[in-house]
Short mmCIF file of N, CA, C and O in Angstrom, two decimals:
data_model
loop_
_atom_site.label_atom_id
_atom_site.label_comp_id
_atom_site.label_asym_id
_atom_site.label_seq_id
_atom_site.Cartn_x
_atom_site.Cartn_y
_atom_site.Cartn_z
N MET A 25 -30.05 58.96 9.79
CA MET A 25 -29.63 58.06 8.74
C MET A 25 -29.46 56.67 9.33
O MET A 25 -28.79 56.48 10.34
N ALA A 26 -30.05 55.69 8.66
CA ALA A 26 -29.96 54.30 9.13
C ALA A 26 -28.59 53.73 8.81
O ALA A 26 -27.99 54.08 7.79
N HIS A 27 -28.13 52.91 9.68
CA HIS A 27 -26.84 52.26 9.49
C HIS A 27 -27.05 50.75 9.39
O HIS A 27 -27.91 50.20 10.06
N ALA A 28 -26.24 50.13 8.57
CA ALA A 28 -26.27 48.67 8.47
C ALA A 28 -25.72 48.08 9.76
O ALA A 28 -24.85 48.68 10.40
N PRO A 29 -26.21 46.94 10.15
CA PRO A 29 -25.69 46.31 11.37
C PRO A 29 -24.22 45.93 11.19
O PRO A 29 -23.79 45.59 10.10
N LEU A 30 -23.49 46.00 12.27
CA LEU A 30 -22.08 45.61 12.27
C LEU A 30 -22.02 44.08 12.28
O LEU A 30 -22.59 43.43 13.15
N VAL A 31 -21.37 43.53 11.29
CA VAL A 31 -21.23 42.08 11.20
C VAL A 31 -19.76 41.74 11.33
O VAL A 31 -18.94 42.21 10.56
N THR A 32 -19.46 40.95 12.31
CA THR A 32 -18.10 40.51 12.51
C THR A 32 -18.06 39.00 12.35
O THR A 32 -18.72 38.28 13.10
N VAL A 33 -17.32 38.54 11.38
CA VAL A 33 -17.20 37.11 11.16
C VAL A 33 -15.84 36.67 11.69
O VAL A 33 -14.81 37.16 11.25
N VAL A 34 -15.88 35.78 12.63
CA VAL A 34 -14.65 35.25 13.20
C VAL A 34 -14.49 33.81 12.72
O VAL A 34 -15.40 33.00 12.89
N PRO A 35 -13.37 33.51 12.05
CA PRO A 35 -13.21 32.13 11.58
C PRO A 35 -13.16 31.16 12.76
O PRO A 35 -12.69 31.50 13.84
N GLY A 36 -13.68 29.97 12.51
CA GLY A 36 -13.65 28.95 13.54
C GLY A 36 -12.24 28.48 13.82
O GLY A 36 -11.31 28.74 13.06
N ASP A 37 -12.07 27.82 14.94
CA ASP A 37 -10.76 27.27 15.28
C ASP A 37 -10.38 26.18 14.28
O ASP A 37 -11.24 25.44 13.81
N PRO A 38 -9.10 26.08 13.97
CA PRO A 38 -8.66 25.01 13.06
C PRO A 38 -8.97 23.64 13.64
O PRO A 38 -8.94 23.43 14.85
N VAL A 39 -9.29 22.72 12.75
CA VAL A 39 -9.62 21.34 13.12
C VAL A 39 -8.64 20.43 12.40
O VAL A 39 -8.46 20.53 11.19
N THR A 40 -7.98 19.55 13.14
CA THR A 40 -7.11 18.56 12.52
C THR A 40 -7.98 17.43 12.01
O THR A 40 -8.60 16.72 12.78
N VAL A 41 -8.01 17.27 10.69
CA VAL A 41 -8.83 16.24 10.07
C VAL A 41 -8.02 14.95 9.89
O VAL A 41 -8.53 13.86 10.09
N TYR A 42 -6.72 15.12 9.55
CA TYR A 42 -5.87 13.95 9.32
C TYR A 42 -4.43 14.33 9.61
O TYR A 42 -3.92 15.31 9.04
N ALA A 43 -3.77 13.61 10.48
CA ALA A 43 -2.37 13.87 10.80
C ALA A 43 -1.77 12.66 11.51
O ALA A 43 -1.53 12.68 12.72
N PRO A 44 -1.51 11.57 10.76
CA PRO A 44 -0.89 10.40 11.39
C PRO A 44 0.56 10.71 11.76
O PRO A 44 1.15 11.68 11.28
N ALA A 45 1.14 9.87 12.59
CA ALA A 45 2.55 10.01 12.94
C ALA A 45 3.41 9.86 11.69
O ALA A 45 3.02 9.21 10.72
N ALA A 46 4.59 10.48 11.71
CA ALA A 46 5.53 10.35 10.59
C ALA A 46 5.76 8.87 10.29
O ALA A 46 5.83 8.05 11.20
N GLN A 47 5.84 8.55 9.01
CA GLN A 47 5.93 7.16 8.60
C GLN A 47 6.85 6.99 7.39
O GLN A 47 7.25 7.96 6.77
N THR A 48 7.17 5.74 7.08
CA THR A 48 7.88 5.41 5.85
C THR A 48 6.85 4.89 4.87
O THR A 48 6.06 4.00 5.20
N ILE A 49 6.85 5.45 3.66
CA ILE A 49 5.90 5.04 2.62
C ILE A 49 6.68 4.45 1.46
O ILE A 49 7.61 5.08 0.94
N THR A 50 6.30 3.24 1.05
CA THR A 50 6.94 2.56 -0.08
C THR A 50 5.94 2.16 -1.16
O THR A 50 6.35 1.63 -2.19
N ALA A 51 4.66 2.38 -0.92
CA ALA A 51 3.63 1.98 -1.88
C ALA A 51 2.47 2.98 -1.84
O ALA A 51 2.31 3.72 -0.86
N SER A 52 1.67 2.96 -2.88
CA SER A 52 0.50 3.83 -2.94
C SER A 52 -0.50 3.44 -1.86
O SER A 52 -0.55 2.28 -1.43
N GLY A 53 -1.31 4.41 -1.42
CA GLY A 53 -2.30 4.14 -0.40
C GLY A 53 -3.20 5.34 -0.18
O GLY A 53 -3.13 6.32 -0.92
N ASP A 54 -4.03 5.25 0.87
CA ASP A 54 -4.88 6.38 1.20
C ASP A 54 -5.20 6.38 2.69
O ASP A 54 -4.91 5.42 3.40
N SER A 55 -5.81 7.46 3.12
CA SER A 55 -6.12 7.65 4.54
C SER A 55 -7.34 6.88 4.99
O SER A 55 -7.59 6.77 6.19
N GLY A 56 -8.12 6.37 4.05
CA GLY A 56 -9.44 5.87 4.40
C GLY A 56 -10.39 7.07 4.41
O GLY A 56 -9.97 8.22 4.27
N THR A 57 -11.65 6.81 4.58
CA THR A 57 -12.65 7.88 4.54
C THR A 57 -12.52 8.77 5.77
O THR A 57 -12.45 8.29 6.89
N LEU A 58 -12.49 10.09 5.51
CA LEU A 58 -12.39 11.10 6.58
C LEU A 58 -13.70 11.86 6.70
O LEU A 58 -14.33 12.18 5.69
N ASP A 59 -14.11 12.16 7.92
CA ASP A 59 -15.30 12.97 8.16
C ASP A 59 -14.92 14.44 8.03
O ASP A 59 -14.20 14.97 8.88
N THR A 60 -15.39 15.09 6.97
CA THR A 60 -15.07 16.51 6.76
C THR A 60 -16.32 17.38 6.92
O THR A 60 -16.35 18.50 6.44
N SER A 61 -17.33 16.87 7.60
CA SER A 61 -18.59 17.60 7.74
C SER A 61 -18.45 18.86 8.59
O SER A 61 -19.28 19.76 8.48
N SER A 62 -17.40 18.97 9.38
CA SER A 62 -17.26 20.14 10.25
C SER A 62 -16.35 21.22 9.67
O SER A 62 -16.09 22.22 10.34
N VAL A 63 -15.86 21.05 8.44
CA VAL A 63 -14.96 22.04 7.85
C VAL A 63 -15.42 22.43 6.45
O VAL A 63 -16.06 21.65 5.75
N ALA A 64 -15.07 23.66 6.05
CA ALA A 64 -15.45 24.16 4.72
C ALA A 64 -14.25 24.31 3.80
O ALA A 64 -14.38 24.30 2.59
N ASN A 65 -13.06 24.48 4.37
CA ASN A 65 -11.84 24.59 3.57
C ASN A 65 -10.66 24.20 4.44
O ASN A 65 -10.81 23.99 5.63
N GLY A 66 -9.49 24.11 3.82
CA GLY A 66 -8.34 23.71 4.61
C GLY A 66 -7.04 23.75 3.83
O GLY A 66 -6.98 24.24 2.71
N ILE A 67 -6.02 23.22 4.48
CA ILE A 67 -4.70 23.13 3.86
C ILE A 67 -4.20 21.70 4.03
O ILE A 67 -4.35 21.09 5.09
N LEU A 68 -3.64 21.17 2.95
CA LEU A 68 -3.07 19.83 2.93
C LEU A 68 -1.57 19.98 2.72
O LEU A 68 -1.15 20.64 1.77
N SER A 69 -0.78 19.42 3.63
CA SER A 69 0.68 19.54 3.51
C SER A 69 1.34 18.18 3.65
O SER A 69 0.83 17.29 4.32
N VAL A 70 2.49 18.05 2.97
CA VAL A 70 3.26 16.81 3.01
C VAL A 70 4.73 17.19 3.18
O VAL A 70 5.26 18.01 2.44
N PHE A 71 5.38 16.58 4.17
CA PHE A 71 6.81 16.76 4.40
C PHE A 71 7.47 15.40 4.32
O PHE A 71 6.96 14.42 4.85
N VAL A 72 8.63 15.33 3.66
CA VAL A 72 9.39 14.09 3.51
C VAL A 72 10.82 14.39 3.94
O VAL A 72 11.41 15.37 3.48
N THR A 73 11.40 13.56 4.81
CA THR A 73 12.77 13.82 5.26
C THR A 73 13.81 13.11 4.40
O THR A 73 14.92 13.60 4.25
N GLY A 74 13.46 11.96 3.81
CA GLY A 74 14.44 11.25 2.99
C GLY A 74 13.77 10.45 1.88
O GLY A 74 12.63 10.01 2.02
N VAL A 75 14.51 10.27 0.78
CA VAL A 75 14.00 9.54 -0.37
C VAL A 75 15.11 8.65 -0.92
O VAL A 75 16.25 9.09 -1.06
N THR A 76 14.78 7.39 -1.21
CA THR A 76 15.72 6.49 -1.87
C THR A 76 15.01 5.77 -3.01
O THR A 76 13.78 5.77 -3.09
N GLY A 77 15.78 5.14 -3.88
CA GLY A 77 15.23 4.41 -5.01
C GLY A 77 15.67 5.06 -6.32
O GLY A 77 16.35 6.07 -6.34
N THR A 78 15.25 4.44 -7.41
CA THR A 78 15.55 4.96 -8.73
C THR A 78 14.31 5.68 -9.25
O THR A 78 13.23 5.09 -9.30
N THR A 79 14.48 6.94 -9.58
CA THR A 79 13.40 7.84 -10.02
C THR A 79 12.16 7.75 -9.12
O THR A 79 11.03 7.56 -9.61
N PRO A 80 12.35 7.88 -7.80
CA PRO A 80 11.20 7.81 -6.90
C PRO A 80 10.33 9.06 -7.00
O PRO A 80 10.83 10.16 -7.25
N SER A 81 9.04 8.88 -6.83
CA SER A 81 8.10 9.99 -6.86
C SER A 81 6.90 9.65 -5.99
O SER A 81 6.42 8.51 -6.01
N ILE A 82 6.43 10.62 -5.23
CA ILE A 82 5.19 10.48 -4.47
C ILE A 82 4.33 11.71 -4.77
O ILE A 82 4.80 12.84 -4.66
N THR A 83 3.11 11.45 -5.20
CA THR A 83 2.16 12.53 -5.46
C THR A 83 0.98 12.33 -4.53
O THR A 83 0.45 11.21 -4.42
N VAL A 84 0.56 13.40 -3.86
CA VAL A 84 -0.54 13.33 -2.90
C VAL A 84 -1.75 14.07 -3.48
O VAL A 84 -1.61 15.14 -4.07
N TYR A 85 -2.92 13.48 -3.29
CA TYR A 85 -4.18 14.00 -3.81
C TYR A 85 -5.17 14.18 -2.67
O TYR A 85 -5.10 13.48 -1.67
N TYR A 86 -6.13 15.08 -2.87
CA TYR A 86 -7.28 15.15 -1.97
C TYR A 86 -8.52 14.85 -2.81
O TYR A 86 -8.73 15.45 -3.86
N ASP A 87 -9.31 13.89 -2.35
CA ASP A 87 -10.52 13.47 -3.05
C ASP A 87 -11.73 13.73 -2.16
O ASP A 87 -11.64 13.61 -0.93
N VAL A 88 -12.87 14.04 -2.79
CA VAL A 88 -14.14 14.12 -2.08
C VAL A 88 -15.06 13.04 -2.64
O VAL A 88 -14.90 12.60 -3.78
N GLN A 89 -16.01 12.61 -1.83
CA GLN A 89 -16.96 11.60 -2.28
C GLN A 89 -18.28 12.28 -2.62
O GLN A 89 -18.82 13.03 -1.81
N ASP A 90 -18.78 12.01 -3.83
CA ASP A 90 -20.05 12.63 -4.23
C ASP A 90 -21.23 11.82 -3.69
O ASP A 90 -21.06 10.79 -3.03
N ALA A 91 -22.44 12.30 -3.97
CA ALA A 91 -23.65 11.67 -3.44
C ALA A 91 -23.85 10.24 -3.94
O ALA A 91 -24.51 9.44 -3.28
N ALA A 92 -23.27 9.90 -5.09
CA ALA A 92 -23.39 8.55 -5.63
C ALA A 92 -22.30 7.61 -5.11
O ALA A 92 -22.27 6.44 -5.46
N GLY A 93 -21.36 8.14 -4.30
CA GLY A 93 -20.30 7.31 -3.74
C GLY A 93 -19.02 7.29 -4.54
O GLY A 93 -18.09 6.56 -4.19
N TYR A 94 -18.93 8.10 -5.60
CA TYR A 94 -17.72 8.14 -6.42
C TYR A 94 -16.71 9.12 -5.81
O TYR A 94 -17.08 10.17 -5.29
N TRP A 95 -15.43 8.77 -5.92
CA TRP A 95 -14.36 9.64 -5.44
C TRP A 95 -13.92 10.57 -6.57
O TRP A 95 -13.65 10.11 -7.67
N LEU A 96 -13.87 11.87 -6.27
CA LEU A 96 -13.49 12.89 -7.24
C LEU A 96 -12.26 13.62 -6.71
O LEU A 96 -12.26 14.12 -5.58
N THR A 97 -11.21 13.71 -7.51
CA THR A 97 -9.99 14.40 -7.10
C THR A 97 -10.19 15.91 -7.25
O THR A 97 -10.50 16.39 -8.33
N THR A 98 -10.00 16.63 -6.15
CA THR A 98 -10.17 18.09 -6.18
C THR A 98 -8.85 18.84 -5.98
O THR A 98 -8.81 20.04 -6.19
N GLN A 99 -7.80 18.14 -5.58
CA GLN A 99 -6.50 18.79 -5.41
C GLN A 99 -5.40 17.77 -5.67
O GLN A 99 -5.45 16.65 -5.17
N THR A 100 -4.42 18.18 -6.47
CA THR A 100 -3.24 17.37 -6.74
C THR A 100 -2.03 18.19 -6.32
O THR A 100 -1.80 19.27 -6.86
N LEU A 101 -1.27 17.70 -5.36
CA LEU A 101 -0.09 18.41 -4.91
C LEU A 101 1.09 18.10 -5.84
O LEU A 101 1.11 17.07 -6.52
N THR A 102 2.07 18.99 -5.86
CA THR A 102 3.28 18.78 -6.65
C THR A 102 3.99 17.52 -6.16
O THR A 102 4.14 17.32 -4.95
N ALA A 103 4.45 16.70 -7.07
CA ALA A 103 5.14 15.46 -6.72
C ALA A 103 6.44 15.76 -5.99
O ALA A 103 7.13 16.73 -6.29
N ILE A 104 6.77 14.91 -5.03
CA ILE A 104 8.04 15.00 -4.32
C ILE A 104 8.94 13.90 -4.85
O ILE A 104 8.55 12.73 -4.90
N THR A 105 10.16 14.26 -5.26
CA THR A 105 11.10 13.30 -5.83
C THR A 105 12.44 13.27 -5.10
O THR A 105 13.31 12.48 -5.45
N SER A 106 12.60 14.13 -4.10
CA SER A 106 13.85 14.17 -3.33
C SER A 106 13.53 14.63 -1.91
O SER A 106 12.47 15.19 -1.65
N GLY A 107 14.44 14.38 -1.02
CA GLY A 107 14.20 14.78 0.36
C GLY A 107 15.47 15.27 1.01
O GLY A 107 16.56 14.92 0.57
N PRO A 108 15.35 16.14 1.99
CA PRO A 108 14.09 16.62 2.54
C PRO A 108 13.39 17.56 1.57
O PRO A 108 14.03 18.30 0.83
N ASN A 109 12.06 17.51 1.62
CA ASN A 109 11.26 18.32 0.71
C ASN A 109 9.84 18.40 1.24
O ASN A 109 9.45 17.64 2.13
N PHE A 110 9.04 19.32 0.69
CA PHE A 110 7.65 19.43 1.09
C PHE A 110 6.82 19.99 -0.05
O PHE A 110 7.34 20.54 -1.01
N THR A 111 5.51 19.84 0.10
CA THR A 111 4.55 20.43 -0.83
C THR A 111 3.27 20.68 -0.06
O THR A 111 3.03 20.06 0.98
N PHE A 112 2.44 21.60 -0.54
CA PHE A 112 1.17 21.87 0.13
C PHE A 112 0.20 22.51 -0.85
O PHE A 112 0.58 22.97 -1.92
N GLY A 113 -1.06 22.52 -0.46
CA GLY A 113 -2.08 23.16 -1.28
C GLY A 113 -3.31 23.42 -0.45
O GLY A 113 -3.56 22.75 0.55
N SER A 114 -4.08 24.43 -0.86
CA SER A 114 -5.33 24.72 -0.17
C SER A 114 -6.45 23.92 -0.81
O SER A 114 -6.40 23.59 -2.00
N ILE A 115 -7.43 23.58 -0.01
CA ILE A 115 -8.57 22.83 -0.52
C ILE A 115 -9.84 23.50 -0.03
O ILE A 115 -9.86 24.15 1.01
N GLY A 116 -10.88 23.38 -0.81
CA GLY A 116 -12.14 24.02 -0.48
C GLY A 116 -12.48 25.08 -1.50
O GLY A 116 -11.84 25.19 -2.55
N PRO A 117 -13.49 25.91 -1.22
CA PRO A 117 -13.99 26.88 -2.20
C PRO A 117 -12.93 27.86 -2.72
O PRO A 117 -13.01 28.28 -3.86
N GLY A 118 -11.95 28.20 -1.93
CA GLY A 118 -10.94 29.16 -2.36
C GLY A 118 -9.90 28.56 -3.29
O GLY A 118 -9.00 29.24 -3.74
N SER A 119 -9.99 27.29 -3.59
CA SER A 119 -8.96 26.63 -4.40
C SER A 119 -9.57 25.96 -5.62
O SER A 119 -9.51 24.76 -5.78
N GLY A 120 -10.18 26.76 -6.46
CA GLY A 120 -10.73 26.22 -7.70
C GLY A 120 -12.22 25.99 -7.66
O GLY A 120 -12.78 25.43 -8.60
N GLY A 121 -12.89 26.41 -6.59
CA GLY A 121 -14.33 26.28 -6.53
C GLY A 121 -14.84 24.98 -5.98
O GLY A 121 -16.04 24.80 -5.83
N TYR A 122 -13.98 24.03 -5.66
CA TYR A 122 -14.44 22.75 -5.13
C TYR A 122 -14.87 22.92 -3.68
O TYR A 122 -14.28 23.68 -2.93
N ILE A 123 -15.88 22.20 -3.28
CA ILE A 123 -16.34 22.24 -1.91
C ILE A 123 -16.03 20.91 -1.22
O ILE A 123 -15.85 19.89 -1.88
N PHE A 124 -15.97 20.98 0.09
CA PHE A 124 -15.88 19.75 0.85
C PHE A 124 -17.26 19.10 0.83
O PHE A 124 -18.27 19.78 0.93
N THR A 125 -17.30 17.81 0.68
CA THR A 125 -18.52 17.08 0.95
C THR A 125 -18.35 16.58 2.38
O THR A 125 -17.37 16.94 3.05
N SER A 126 -19.22 15.77 2.87
CA SER A 126 -19.06 15.30 4.25
C SER A 126 -18.02 14.18 4.36
O SER A 126 -17.65 13.79 5.45
N LYS A 127 -17.55 13.69 3.20
CA LYS A 127 -16.54 12.62 3.20
C LYS A 127 -15.41 12.97 2.24
O LYS A 127 -15.64 13.39 1.11
N GLY A 128 -14.19 12.78 2.71
CA GLY A 128 -13.02 13.02 1.88
C GLY A 128 -11.96 11.98 2.18
O GLY A 128 -12.12 11.14 3.06
N ARG A 129 -10.86 12.08 1.46
CA ARG A 129 -9.73 11.20 1.74
C ARG A 129 -8.46 11.84 1.18
O ARG A 129 -8.49 12.60 0.22
N VAL A 130 -7.35 11.51 1.81
CA VAL A 130 -6.03 11.86 1.30
C VAL A 130 -5.49 10.59 0.66
O VAL A 130 -5.57 9.50 1.24
N ARG A 131 -4.97 10.74 -0.56
CA ARG A 131 -4.48 9.57 -1.30
C ARG A 131 -3.09 9.89 -1.83
O ARG A 131 -2.81 11.03 -2.19
N TRP A 132 -2.21 8.88 -1.86
CA TRP A 132 -0.87 9.09 -2.41
C TRP A 132 -0.55 7.98 -3.40
O TRP A 132 -0.96 6.85 -3.27
N VAL A 133 0.19 8.37 -4.44
CA VAL A 133 0.62 7.44 -5.48
C VAL A 133 2.14 7.48 -5.52
O VAL A 133 2.75 8.55 -5.67
N VAL A 134 2.75 6.31 -5.36
CA VAL A 134 4.20 6.16 -5.35
C VAL A 134 4.64 5.47 -6.63
O VAL A 134 4.01 4.51 -7.07
N SER A 135 5.72 5.98 -7.23
CA SER A 135 6.25 5.34 -8.44
C SER A 135 7.77 5.33 -8.37
O SER A 135 8.38 6.00 -7.53
N GLY A 136 8.39 4.58 -9.29
CA GLY A 136 9.84 4.44 -9.33
C GLY A 136 10.22 3.00 -9.05
O GLY A 136 9.38 2.13 -8.86
N THR A 137 11.53 2.75 -9.04
CA THR A 137 12.05 1.42 -8.74
C THR A 137 12.54 1.41 -7.30
O THR A 137 13.40 2.20 -6.93
N ASN A 138 11.97 0.54 -6.49
CA ASN A 138 12.28 0.43 -5.06
C ASN A 138 12.20 1.79 -4.35
O ASN A 138 13.12 2.15 -3.61
N PRO A 139 11.12 2.55 -4.53
CA PRO A 139 11.02 3.86 -3.88
C PRO A 139 10.75 3.73 -2.39
O PRO A 139 10.04 2.82 -1.95
N SER A 140 11.35 4.61 -1.62
CA SER A 140 11.10 4.67 -0.19
C SER A 140 11.16 6.13 0.25
O SER A 140 12.13 6.83 -0.03
N PHE A 141 10.12 6.55 0.92
CA PHE A 141 10.02 7.92 1.43
C PHE A 141 9.95 7.82 2.94
O PHE A 141 9.02 7.23 3.48
N THR A 142 10.96 8.36 3.62
CA THR A 142 11.03 8.27 5.08
C THR A 142 10.63 9.58 5.72
O THR A 142 10.74 10.66 5.13
N GLY A 143 10.17 9.48 6.96
CA GLY A 143 9.77 10.65 7.72
C GLY A 143 8.64 11.41 7.06
O GLY A 143 8.57 12.63 7.11
N VAL A 144 7.70 10.69 6.45
CA VAL A 144 6.60 11.33 5.75
C VAL A 144 5.54 11.79 6.76
O VAL A 144 5.01 10.98 7.51
N SER A 145 5.26 13.09 6.74
CA SER A 145 4.21 13.66 7.57
C SER A 145 3.17 14.27 6.63
O SER A 145 3.49 15.16 5.86
N ILE A 146 1.95 13.77 6.72
CA ILE A 146 0.84 14.29 5.91
C ILE A 146 -0.15 14.91 6.88
O ILE A 146 -0.52 14.30 7.88
N SER A 147 -0.56 16.15 6.58
CA SER A 147 -1.45 16.85 7.50
C SER A 147 -2.57 17.54 6.73
O SER A 147 -2.33 18.24 5.75
N LEU A 148 -3.80 17.35 7.19
CA LEU A 148 -4.96 18.04 6.65
C LEU A 148 -5.61 18.81 7.79
O LEU A 148 -6.10 18.20 8.75
N ILE A 149 -5.56 20.12 7.71
CA ILE A 149 -6.13 21.00 8.73
C ILE A 149 -7.25 21.80 8.07
O ILE A 149 -7.07 22.35 6.99
N GLY A 150 -8.40 21.87 8.71
CA GLY A 150 -9.53 22.59 8.13
C GLY A 150 -10.12 23.62 9.07
O GLY A 150 -9.79 23.69 10.24
N ARG A 151 -11.01 24.42 8.52
CA ARG A 151 -11.79 25.42 9.27
C ARG A 151 -13.22 25.34 8.84
O ARG A 151 -13.51 25.19 7.70
#
C-alpha cells in the first residue's frame, strides 16, 4: 500500500517588522511605509502606561498598500481611553481574509482635548 509523503511544516522564526522605543503620543501619526514582503501574517499590539486629557482616545490601525498605491485598512484595534491598558489583534489571512502586501503601515488616530498617551509601545511581529 502506497503512503503519502510525510510533510512537516515548521513556521518561520518571528520577524520584528515595527517596534520603536516607548514614546509619548499626543497627535495622530503613522509608522511610515514598512516592508512586509518577508511575512504572511502577524500580531499588532499596543501598550499604554498612562493617559491624560479630557475624553482621550487612541485607535491603532494596520493598513496595506494596494498595487495602485492606495492605503487600505485591514485591522482596527480597540481604542484605548485609559492607562495602563493594552489592545492587540492578528493581521493576515487568519484575521478576516486580508493578506499582507509588500508594503504596510501602522497608523494611530488620537482624539480628545489635550490628549497625552505616555509609555506607548507599538509592536508588529510577523511570520
